Coordinates of N, CA and C in Angstrom, one line a residue:
Chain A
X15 N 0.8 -1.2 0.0 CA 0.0 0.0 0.0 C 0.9 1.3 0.0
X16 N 1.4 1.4 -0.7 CA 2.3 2.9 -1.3 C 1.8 3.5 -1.9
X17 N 2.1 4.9 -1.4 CA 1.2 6.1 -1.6 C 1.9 6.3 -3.1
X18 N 0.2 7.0 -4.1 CA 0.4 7.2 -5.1 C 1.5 8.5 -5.2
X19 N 2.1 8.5 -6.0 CA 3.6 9.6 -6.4 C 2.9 11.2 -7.4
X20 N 2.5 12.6 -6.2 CA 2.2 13.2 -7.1 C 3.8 14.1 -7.1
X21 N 3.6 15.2 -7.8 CA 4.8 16.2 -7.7 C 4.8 17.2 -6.7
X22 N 5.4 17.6 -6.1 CA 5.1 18.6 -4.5 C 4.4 19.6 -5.0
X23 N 5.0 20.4 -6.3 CA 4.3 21.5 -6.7 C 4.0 21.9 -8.0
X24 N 3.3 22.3 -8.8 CA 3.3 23.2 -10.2 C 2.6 24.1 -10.0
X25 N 3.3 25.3 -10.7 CA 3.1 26.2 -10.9 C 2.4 27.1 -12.6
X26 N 1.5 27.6 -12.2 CA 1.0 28.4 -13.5 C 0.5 30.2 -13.8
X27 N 0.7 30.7 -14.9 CA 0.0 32.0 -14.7 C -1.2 31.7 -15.1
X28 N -2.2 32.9 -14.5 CA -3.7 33.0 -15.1 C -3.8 32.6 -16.4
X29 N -5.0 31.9 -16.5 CA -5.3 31.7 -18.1 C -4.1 30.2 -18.9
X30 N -3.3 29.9 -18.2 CA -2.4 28.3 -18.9 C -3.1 27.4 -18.4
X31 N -2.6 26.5 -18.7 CA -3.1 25.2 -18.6 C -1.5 24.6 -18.3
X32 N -2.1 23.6 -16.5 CA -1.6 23.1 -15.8 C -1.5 21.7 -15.9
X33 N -0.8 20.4 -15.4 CA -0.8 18.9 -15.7 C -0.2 18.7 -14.6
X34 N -1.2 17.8 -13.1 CA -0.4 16.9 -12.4 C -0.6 15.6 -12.7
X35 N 0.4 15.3 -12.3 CA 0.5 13.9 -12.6 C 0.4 12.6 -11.3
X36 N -0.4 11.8 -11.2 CA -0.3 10.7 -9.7 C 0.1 9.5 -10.4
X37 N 1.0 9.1 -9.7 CA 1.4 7.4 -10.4 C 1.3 6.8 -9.3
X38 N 1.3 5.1 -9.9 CA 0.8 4.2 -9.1 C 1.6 2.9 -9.7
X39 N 0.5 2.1 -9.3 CA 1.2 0.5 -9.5 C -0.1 0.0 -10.6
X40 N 0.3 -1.6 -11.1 CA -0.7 -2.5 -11.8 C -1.7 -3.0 -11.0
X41 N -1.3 -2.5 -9.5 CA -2.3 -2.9 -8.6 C -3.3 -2.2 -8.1
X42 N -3.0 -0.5 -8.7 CA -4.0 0.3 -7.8 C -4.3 1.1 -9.7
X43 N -3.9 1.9 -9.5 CA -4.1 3.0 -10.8 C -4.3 2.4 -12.2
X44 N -3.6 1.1 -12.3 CA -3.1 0.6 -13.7 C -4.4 -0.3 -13.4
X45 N -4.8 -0.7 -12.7 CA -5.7 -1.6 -12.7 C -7.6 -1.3 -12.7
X46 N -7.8 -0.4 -12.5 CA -9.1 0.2 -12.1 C -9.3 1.6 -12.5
X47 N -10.2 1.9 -13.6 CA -10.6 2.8 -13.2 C -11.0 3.6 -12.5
X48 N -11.6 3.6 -10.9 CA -11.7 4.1 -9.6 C -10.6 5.2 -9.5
X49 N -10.5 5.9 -10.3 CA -8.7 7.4 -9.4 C -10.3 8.2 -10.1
X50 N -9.8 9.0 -8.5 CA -10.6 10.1 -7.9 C -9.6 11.1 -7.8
X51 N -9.8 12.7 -8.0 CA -9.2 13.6 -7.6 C -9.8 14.7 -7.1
X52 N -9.1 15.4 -5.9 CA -9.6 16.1 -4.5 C -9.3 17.5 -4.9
X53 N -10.0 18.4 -4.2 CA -9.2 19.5 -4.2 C -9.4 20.1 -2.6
X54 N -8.3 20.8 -2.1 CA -8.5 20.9 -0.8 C -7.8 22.4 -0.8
X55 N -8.8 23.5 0.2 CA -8.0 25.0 0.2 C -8.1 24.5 1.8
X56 N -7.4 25.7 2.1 CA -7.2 25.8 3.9 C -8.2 26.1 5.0
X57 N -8.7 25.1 6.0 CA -9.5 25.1 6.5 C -10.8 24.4 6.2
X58 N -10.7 23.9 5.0 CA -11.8 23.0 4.7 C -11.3 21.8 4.2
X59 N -12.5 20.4 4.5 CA -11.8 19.4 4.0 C -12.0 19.5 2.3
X60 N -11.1 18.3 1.8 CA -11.5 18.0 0.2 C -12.3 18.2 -0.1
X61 N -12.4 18.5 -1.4 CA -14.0 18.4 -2.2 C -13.3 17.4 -3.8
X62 N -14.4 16.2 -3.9 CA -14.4 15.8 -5.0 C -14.4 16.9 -6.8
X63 N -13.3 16.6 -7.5 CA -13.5 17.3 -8.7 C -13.6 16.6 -10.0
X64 N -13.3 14.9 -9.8 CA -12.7 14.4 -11.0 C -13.3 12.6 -10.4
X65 N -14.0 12.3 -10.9 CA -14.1 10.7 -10.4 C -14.5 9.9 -11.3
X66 N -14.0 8.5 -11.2 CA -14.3 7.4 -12.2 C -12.4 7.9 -13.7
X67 N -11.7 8.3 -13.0 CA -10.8 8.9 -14.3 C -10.5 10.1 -14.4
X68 N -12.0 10.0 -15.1 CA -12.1 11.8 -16.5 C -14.1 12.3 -16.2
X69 N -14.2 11.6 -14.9 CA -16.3 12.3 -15.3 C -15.7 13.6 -13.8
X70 N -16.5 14.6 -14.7 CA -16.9 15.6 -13.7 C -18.0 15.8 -12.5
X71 N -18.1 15.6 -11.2 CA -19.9 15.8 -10.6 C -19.9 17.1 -11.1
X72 N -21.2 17.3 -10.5 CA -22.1 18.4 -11.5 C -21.8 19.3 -10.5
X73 N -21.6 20.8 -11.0 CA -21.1 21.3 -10.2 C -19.6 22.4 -10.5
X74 N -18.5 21.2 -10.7 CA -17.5 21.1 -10.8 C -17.5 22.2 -12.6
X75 N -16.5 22.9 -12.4 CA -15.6 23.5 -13.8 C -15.3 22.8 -14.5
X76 N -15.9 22.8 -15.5 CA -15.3 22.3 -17.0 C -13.8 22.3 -17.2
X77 N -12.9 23.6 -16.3 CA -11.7 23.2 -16.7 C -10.8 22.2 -15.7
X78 N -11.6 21.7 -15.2 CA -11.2 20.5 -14.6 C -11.2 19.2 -15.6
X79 N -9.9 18.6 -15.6 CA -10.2 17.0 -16.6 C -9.5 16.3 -16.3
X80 N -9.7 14.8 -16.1 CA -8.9 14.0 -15.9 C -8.7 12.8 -17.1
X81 N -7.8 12.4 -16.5 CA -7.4 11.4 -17.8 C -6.2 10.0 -17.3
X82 N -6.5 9.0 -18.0 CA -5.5 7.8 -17.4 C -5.1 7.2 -18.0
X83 N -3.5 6.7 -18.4 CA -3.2 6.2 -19.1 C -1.9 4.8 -18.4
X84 N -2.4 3.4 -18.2 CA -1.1 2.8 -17.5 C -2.0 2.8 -16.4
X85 N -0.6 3.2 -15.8 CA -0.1 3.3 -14.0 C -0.4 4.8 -13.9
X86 N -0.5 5.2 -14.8 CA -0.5 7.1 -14.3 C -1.6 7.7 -14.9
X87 N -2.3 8.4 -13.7 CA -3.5 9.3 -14.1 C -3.3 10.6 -13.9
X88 N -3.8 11.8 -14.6 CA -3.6 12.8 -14.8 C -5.0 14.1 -14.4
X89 N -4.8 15.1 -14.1 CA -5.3 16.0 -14.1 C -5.1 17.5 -14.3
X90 N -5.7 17.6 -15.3 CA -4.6 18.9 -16.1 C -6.4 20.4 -15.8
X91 N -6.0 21.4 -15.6 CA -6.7 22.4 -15.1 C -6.5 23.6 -16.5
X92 N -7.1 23.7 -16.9 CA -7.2 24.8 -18.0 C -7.9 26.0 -17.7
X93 N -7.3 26.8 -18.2 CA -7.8 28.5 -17.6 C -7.7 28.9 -16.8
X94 N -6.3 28.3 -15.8 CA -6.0 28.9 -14.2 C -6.3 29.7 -14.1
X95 N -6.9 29.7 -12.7 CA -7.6 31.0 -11.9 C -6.9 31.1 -10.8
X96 N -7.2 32.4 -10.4 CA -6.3 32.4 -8.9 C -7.3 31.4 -7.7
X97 N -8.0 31.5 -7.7 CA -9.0 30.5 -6.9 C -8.9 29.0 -6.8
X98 N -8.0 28.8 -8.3 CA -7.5 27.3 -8.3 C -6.4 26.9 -7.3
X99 N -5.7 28.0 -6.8 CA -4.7 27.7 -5.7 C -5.0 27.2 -4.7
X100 N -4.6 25.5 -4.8 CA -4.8 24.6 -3.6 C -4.2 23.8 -3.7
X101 N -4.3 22.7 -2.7 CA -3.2 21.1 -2.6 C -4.7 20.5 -3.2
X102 N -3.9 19.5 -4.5 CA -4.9 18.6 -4.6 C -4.2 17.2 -4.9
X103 N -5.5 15.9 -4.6 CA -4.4 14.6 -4.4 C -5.5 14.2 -5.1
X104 N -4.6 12.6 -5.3 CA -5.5 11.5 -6.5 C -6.2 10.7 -4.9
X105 N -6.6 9.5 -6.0 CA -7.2 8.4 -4.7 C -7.5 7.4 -5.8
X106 N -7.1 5.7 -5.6 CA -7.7 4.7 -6.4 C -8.1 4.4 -5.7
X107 N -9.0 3.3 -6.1 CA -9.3 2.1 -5.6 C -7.8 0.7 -5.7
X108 N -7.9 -0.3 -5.1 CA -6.8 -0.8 -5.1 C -7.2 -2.3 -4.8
X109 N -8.3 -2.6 -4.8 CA -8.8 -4.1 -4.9 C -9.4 -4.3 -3.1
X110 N -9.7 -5.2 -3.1 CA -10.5 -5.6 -1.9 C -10.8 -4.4 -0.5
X111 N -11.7 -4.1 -1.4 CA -12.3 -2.3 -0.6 C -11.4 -2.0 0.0
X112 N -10.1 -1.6 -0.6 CA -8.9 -1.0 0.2 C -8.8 0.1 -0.7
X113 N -8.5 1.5 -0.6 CA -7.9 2.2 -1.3 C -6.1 3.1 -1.2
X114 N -5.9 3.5 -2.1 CA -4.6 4.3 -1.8 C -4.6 5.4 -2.5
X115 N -4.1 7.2 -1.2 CA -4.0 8.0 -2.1 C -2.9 8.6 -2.5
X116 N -2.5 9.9 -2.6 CA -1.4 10.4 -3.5 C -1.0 11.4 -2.1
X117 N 0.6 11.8 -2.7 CA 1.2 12.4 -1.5 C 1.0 13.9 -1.8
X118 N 0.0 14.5 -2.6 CA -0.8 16.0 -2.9 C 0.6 17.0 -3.8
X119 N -0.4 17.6 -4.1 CA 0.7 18.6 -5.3 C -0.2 19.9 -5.0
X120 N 0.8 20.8 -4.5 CA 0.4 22.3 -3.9 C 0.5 22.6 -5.6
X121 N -0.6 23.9 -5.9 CA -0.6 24.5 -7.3 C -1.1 26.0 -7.0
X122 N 0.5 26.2 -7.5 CA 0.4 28.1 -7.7 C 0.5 28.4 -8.5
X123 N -0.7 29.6 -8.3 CA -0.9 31.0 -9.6 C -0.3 31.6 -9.3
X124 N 0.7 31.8 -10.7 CA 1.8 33.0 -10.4 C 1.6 34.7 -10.7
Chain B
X267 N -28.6 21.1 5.6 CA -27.4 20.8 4.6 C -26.5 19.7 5.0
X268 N -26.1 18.9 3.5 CA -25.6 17.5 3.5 C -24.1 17.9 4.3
X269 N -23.4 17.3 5.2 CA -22.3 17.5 5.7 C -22.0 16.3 6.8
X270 N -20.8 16.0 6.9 CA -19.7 15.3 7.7 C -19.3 16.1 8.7
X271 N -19.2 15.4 10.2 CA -18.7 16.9 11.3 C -17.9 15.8 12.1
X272 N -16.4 15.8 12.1 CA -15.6 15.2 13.3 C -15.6 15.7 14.5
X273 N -15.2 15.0 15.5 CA -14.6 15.6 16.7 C -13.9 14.9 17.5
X274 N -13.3 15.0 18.3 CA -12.7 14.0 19.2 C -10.7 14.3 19.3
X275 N -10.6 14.6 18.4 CA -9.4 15.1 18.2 C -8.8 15.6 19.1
X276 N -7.3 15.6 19.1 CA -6.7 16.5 20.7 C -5.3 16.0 20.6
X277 N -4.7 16.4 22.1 CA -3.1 15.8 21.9 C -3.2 14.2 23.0
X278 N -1.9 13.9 22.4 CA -2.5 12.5 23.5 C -0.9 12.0 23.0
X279 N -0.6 11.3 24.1 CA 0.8 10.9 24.5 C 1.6 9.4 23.2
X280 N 2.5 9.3 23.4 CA 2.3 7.8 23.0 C 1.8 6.8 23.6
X281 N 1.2 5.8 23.1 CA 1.1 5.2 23.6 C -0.7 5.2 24.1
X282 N -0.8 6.1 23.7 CA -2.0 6.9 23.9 C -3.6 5.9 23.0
X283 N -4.8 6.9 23.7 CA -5.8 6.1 22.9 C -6.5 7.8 22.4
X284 N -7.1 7.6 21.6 CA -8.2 7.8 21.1 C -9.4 8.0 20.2
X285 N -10.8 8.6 20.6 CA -11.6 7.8 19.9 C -12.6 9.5 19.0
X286 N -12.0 8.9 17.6 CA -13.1 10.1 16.7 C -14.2 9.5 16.5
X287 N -15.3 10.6 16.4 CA -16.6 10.9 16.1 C -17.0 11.4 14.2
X288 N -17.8 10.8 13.7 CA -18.1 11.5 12.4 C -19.3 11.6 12.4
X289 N -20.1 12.5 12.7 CA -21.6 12.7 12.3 C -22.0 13.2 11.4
X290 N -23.3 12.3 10.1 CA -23.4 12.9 8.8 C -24.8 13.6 9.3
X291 N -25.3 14.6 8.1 CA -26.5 15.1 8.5 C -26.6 15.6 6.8
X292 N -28.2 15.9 6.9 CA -29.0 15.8 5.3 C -28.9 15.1 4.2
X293 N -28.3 13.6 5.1 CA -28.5 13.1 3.7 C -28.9 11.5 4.1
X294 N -29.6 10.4 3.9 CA -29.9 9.2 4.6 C -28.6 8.6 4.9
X295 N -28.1 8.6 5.9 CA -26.9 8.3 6.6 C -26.6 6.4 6.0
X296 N -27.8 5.9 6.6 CA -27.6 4.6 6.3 C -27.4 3.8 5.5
X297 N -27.5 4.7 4.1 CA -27.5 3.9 2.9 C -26.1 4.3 2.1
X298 N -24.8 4.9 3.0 CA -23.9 5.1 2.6 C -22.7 3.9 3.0
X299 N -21.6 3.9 3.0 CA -20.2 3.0 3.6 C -19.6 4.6 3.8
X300 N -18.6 4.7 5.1 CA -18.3 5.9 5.2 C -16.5 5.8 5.7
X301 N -16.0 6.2 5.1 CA -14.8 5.7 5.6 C -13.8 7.0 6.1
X302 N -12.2 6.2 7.0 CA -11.3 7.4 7.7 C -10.6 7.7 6.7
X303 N -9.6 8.7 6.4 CA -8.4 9.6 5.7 C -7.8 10.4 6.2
X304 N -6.6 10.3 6.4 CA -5.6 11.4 7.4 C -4.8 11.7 6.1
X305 N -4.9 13.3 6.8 CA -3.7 14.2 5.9 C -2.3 14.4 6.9
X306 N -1.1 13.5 7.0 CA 0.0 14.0 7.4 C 0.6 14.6 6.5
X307 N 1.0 16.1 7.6 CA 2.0 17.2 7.0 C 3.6 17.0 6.1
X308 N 3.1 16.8 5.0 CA 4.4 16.9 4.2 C 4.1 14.9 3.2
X309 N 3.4 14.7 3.8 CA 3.7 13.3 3.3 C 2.0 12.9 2.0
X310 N 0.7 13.9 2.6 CA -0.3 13.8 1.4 C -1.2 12.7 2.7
X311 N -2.1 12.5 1.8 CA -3.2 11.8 2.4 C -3.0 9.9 2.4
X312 N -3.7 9.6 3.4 CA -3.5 8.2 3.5 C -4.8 7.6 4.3
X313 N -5.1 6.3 3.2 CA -6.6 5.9 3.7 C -6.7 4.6 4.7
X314 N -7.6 4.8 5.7 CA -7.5 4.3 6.7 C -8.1 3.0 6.8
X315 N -9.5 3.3 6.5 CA -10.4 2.3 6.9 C -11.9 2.8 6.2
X316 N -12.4 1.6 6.2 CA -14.2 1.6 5.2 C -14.7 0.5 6.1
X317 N -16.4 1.3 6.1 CA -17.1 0.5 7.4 C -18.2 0.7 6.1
X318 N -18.9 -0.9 5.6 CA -20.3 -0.4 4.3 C -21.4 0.0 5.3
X319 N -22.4 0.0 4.9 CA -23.4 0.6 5.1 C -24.1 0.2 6.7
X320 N -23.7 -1.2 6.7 CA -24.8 -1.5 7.9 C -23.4 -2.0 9.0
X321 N -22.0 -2.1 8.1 CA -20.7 -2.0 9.4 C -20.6 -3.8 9.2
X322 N -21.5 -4.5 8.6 CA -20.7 -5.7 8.1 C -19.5 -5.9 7.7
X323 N -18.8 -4.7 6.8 CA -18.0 -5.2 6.2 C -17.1 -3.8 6.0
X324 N -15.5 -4.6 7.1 CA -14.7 -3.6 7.0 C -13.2 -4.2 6.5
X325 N -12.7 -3.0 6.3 CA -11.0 -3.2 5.6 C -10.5 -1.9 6.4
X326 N -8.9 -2.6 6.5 CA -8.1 -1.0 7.2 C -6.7 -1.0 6.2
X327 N -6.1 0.0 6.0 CA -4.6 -0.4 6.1 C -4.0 -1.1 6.6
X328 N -3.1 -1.5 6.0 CA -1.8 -1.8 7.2 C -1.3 -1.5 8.0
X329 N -1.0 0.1 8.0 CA -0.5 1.0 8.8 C -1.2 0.4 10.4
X330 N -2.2 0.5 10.4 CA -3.3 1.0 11.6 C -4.0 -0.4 12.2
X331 N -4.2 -1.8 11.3 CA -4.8 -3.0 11.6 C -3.9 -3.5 12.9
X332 N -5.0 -3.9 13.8 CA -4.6 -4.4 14.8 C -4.5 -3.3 15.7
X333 N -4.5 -2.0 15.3 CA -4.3 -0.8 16.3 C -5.9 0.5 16.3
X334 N -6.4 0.2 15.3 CA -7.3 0.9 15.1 C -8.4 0.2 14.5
X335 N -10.2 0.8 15.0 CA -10.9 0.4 15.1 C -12.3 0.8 14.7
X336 N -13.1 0.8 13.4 CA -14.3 1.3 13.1 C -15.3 0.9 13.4
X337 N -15.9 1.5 14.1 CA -17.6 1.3 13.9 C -18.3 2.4 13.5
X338 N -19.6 2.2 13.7 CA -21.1 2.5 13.3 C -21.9 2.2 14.2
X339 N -22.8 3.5 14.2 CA -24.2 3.4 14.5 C -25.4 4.1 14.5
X340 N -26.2 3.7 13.2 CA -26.9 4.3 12.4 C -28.0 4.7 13.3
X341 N -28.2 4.5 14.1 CA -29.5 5.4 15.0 C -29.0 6.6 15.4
X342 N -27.7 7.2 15.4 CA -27.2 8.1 15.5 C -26.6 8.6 14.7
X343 N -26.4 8.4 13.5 CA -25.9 8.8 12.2 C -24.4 9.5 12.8
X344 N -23.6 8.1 13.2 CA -22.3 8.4 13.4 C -21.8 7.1 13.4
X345 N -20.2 7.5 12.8 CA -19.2 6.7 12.8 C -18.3 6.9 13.9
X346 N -17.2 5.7 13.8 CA -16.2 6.2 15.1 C -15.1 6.1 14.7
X347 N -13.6 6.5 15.2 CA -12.3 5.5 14.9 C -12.1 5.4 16.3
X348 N -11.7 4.5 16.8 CA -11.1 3.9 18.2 C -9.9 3.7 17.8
X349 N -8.7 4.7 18.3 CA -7.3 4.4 17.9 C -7.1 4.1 19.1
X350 N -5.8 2.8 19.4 CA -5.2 2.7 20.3 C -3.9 3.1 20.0
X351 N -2.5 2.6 21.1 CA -1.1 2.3 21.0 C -1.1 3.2 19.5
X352 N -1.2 4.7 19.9 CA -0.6 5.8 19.2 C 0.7 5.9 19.3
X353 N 1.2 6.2 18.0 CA 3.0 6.9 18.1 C 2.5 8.2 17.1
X354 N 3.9 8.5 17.4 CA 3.9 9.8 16.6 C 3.8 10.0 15.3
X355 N 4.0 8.9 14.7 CA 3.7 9.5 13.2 C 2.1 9.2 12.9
X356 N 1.3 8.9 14.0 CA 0.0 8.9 13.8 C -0.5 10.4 13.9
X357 N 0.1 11.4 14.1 CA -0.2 12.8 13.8 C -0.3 13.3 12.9
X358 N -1.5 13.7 12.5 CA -1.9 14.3 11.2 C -3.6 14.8 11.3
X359 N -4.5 15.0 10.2 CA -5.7 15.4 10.6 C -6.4 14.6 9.6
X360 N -7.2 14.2 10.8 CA -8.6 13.0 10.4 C -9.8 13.7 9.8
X361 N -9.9 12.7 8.8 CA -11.1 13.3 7.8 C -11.9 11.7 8.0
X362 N -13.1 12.2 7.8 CA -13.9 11.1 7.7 C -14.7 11.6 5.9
X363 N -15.2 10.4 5.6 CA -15.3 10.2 3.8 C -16.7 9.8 3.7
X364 N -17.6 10.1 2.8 CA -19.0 8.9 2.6 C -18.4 8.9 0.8
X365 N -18.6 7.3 0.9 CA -18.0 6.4 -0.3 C -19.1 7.0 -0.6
X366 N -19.3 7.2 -2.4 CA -20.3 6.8 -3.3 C -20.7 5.6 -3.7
X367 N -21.3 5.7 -4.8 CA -21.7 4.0 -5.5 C -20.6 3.9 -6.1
X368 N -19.8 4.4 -6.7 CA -18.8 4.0 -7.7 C -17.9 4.3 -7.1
X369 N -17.6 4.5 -5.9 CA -16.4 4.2 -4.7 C -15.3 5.4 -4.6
X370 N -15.8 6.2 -5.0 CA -14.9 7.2 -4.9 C -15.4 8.2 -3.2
X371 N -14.6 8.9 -2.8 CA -15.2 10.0 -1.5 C -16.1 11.1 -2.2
X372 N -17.3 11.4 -2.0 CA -17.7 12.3 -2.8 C -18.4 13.2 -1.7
X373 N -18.1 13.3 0.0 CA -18.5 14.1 0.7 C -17.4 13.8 1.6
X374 N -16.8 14.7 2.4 CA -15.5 15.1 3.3 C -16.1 15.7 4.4
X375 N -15.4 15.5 5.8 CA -16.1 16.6 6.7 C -14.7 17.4 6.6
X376 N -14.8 18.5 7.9 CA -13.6 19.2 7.7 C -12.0 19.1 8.6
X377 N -12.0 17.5 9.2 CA -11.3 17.3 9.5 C -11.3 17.3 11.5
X378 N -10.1 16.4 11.9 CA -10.2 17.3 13.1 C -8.7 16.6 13.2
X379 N -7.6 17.2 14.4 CA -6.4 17.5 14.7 C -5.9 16.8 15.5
X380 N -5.1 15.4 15.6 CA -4.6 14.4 16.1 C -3.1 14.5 16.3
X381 N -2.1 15.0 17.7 CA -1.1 15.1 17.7 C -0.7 14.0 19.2
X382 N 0.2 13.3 18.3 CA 1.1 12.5 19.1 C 1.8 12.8 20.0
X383 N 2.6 13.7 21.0 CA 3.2 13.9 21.6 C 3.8 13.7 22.9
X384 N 4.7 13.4 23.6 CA 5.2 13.5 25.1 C 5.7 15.0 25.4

């Protein structure tokens, strides 16, 4: 149960388009589509942005997308906003109702 | 309004015990599986444990099996964790989760603050 590998940080100006990255194993990521991704500002817990992969809940900004390919699933943010600045982490599923998530990637608007 | 509310949190020794609280509210509590997630500082989130809907059927980490403990009890629309034989890298902040159907966290509370300490 090793925590999925995101990058500590990326950085973007208003208006680019951003790409984290969470990798995993053939046991958790590579295996299931179950990777969920969070977004978390300070003082509040997570909020769901990205689940099943690449589906958005309703709600959620279109420039939010996910995507998986392998062992590594992705979450790339288009049309940074300053409001996008948070820690956000993946989460799989990982087989027998266990899950595993990611060690979070802080994202600054520069 | 639909929400998750911890409490129980505090400082506590090694060696130490203690026991969180998750109470859901606006949403039918029972027909969820609601599970633990701690955020340690510097290291990212790490999943603890899943209790399904009626508390039949649970899984933990490894980290925590044998040391930590979930229940339920839906007449009160609350979950628990009963941690025992704390160390310090059990510090970090407890989120409680309600799984969806398709198993992802799709409601968070806002955490509460677990420090290891002598």
């Amino acid at each position: 149960q090793s925590a999925l590998t995101q990058p500590a940080s990326v950085s973007g100006s208003p208006g680019q388009s951003i790409t984290i990255s969470c990798t995993g194993t053939s046991s958790d990521v590579g295996d299931y589509d179950f990777v969920s991704w969070y977004q978390e500002k300070p003082g509040k817990g997570p909020t769901m942005i990205i689940h099943e992969a690449n589906r958005r809940p309703s709600g959620v900004s279109n420039r939010f997308s996910g995507s998986k390919s392998g062992n590594t699933a992705s979450l790339t943010i288009s049309g940074l906003q300053a409001e996008d600045e948070a820690y956000y982490y993946c989460c799989s599923f990982a087989g027998s109702n266990t899950f595993v998530c990611g060690t979070g990637t802080k994202v600054f608007v520069l | 309004e639909v929400q998750l509310v911890e409490s129980g949190g505090g400082v506590v020794r090694p060696g130490g015990s203690l026991r969180l609280s998750c109470v859901g509210s606006g949403f039918k509590f029972d027909d969820y599986g609601i599970n633990w997630v701690r955020r340690i500082s510097g290291k990212g989130l790490e999943w603890l444990s899943n209790i399904n809907w009626h508390g039949g059927f649970i899984t933990y980490a490894d980290s925590v099996k044998g040391r930590f403990t979930i229940s339920r009890d839906n007449a009160k629309n609350s979950v628990y964790l009963q941690m025992n034989s704390l160390r310090a890298e059990d510090t970090a902040v407890y989120f409680c989760a309600r799984r969806s159907t398709v198993g992802d966290f799709d409601l968070w509370g806002q955490g509460t603050l677990v420090s290891v300490s002598s």
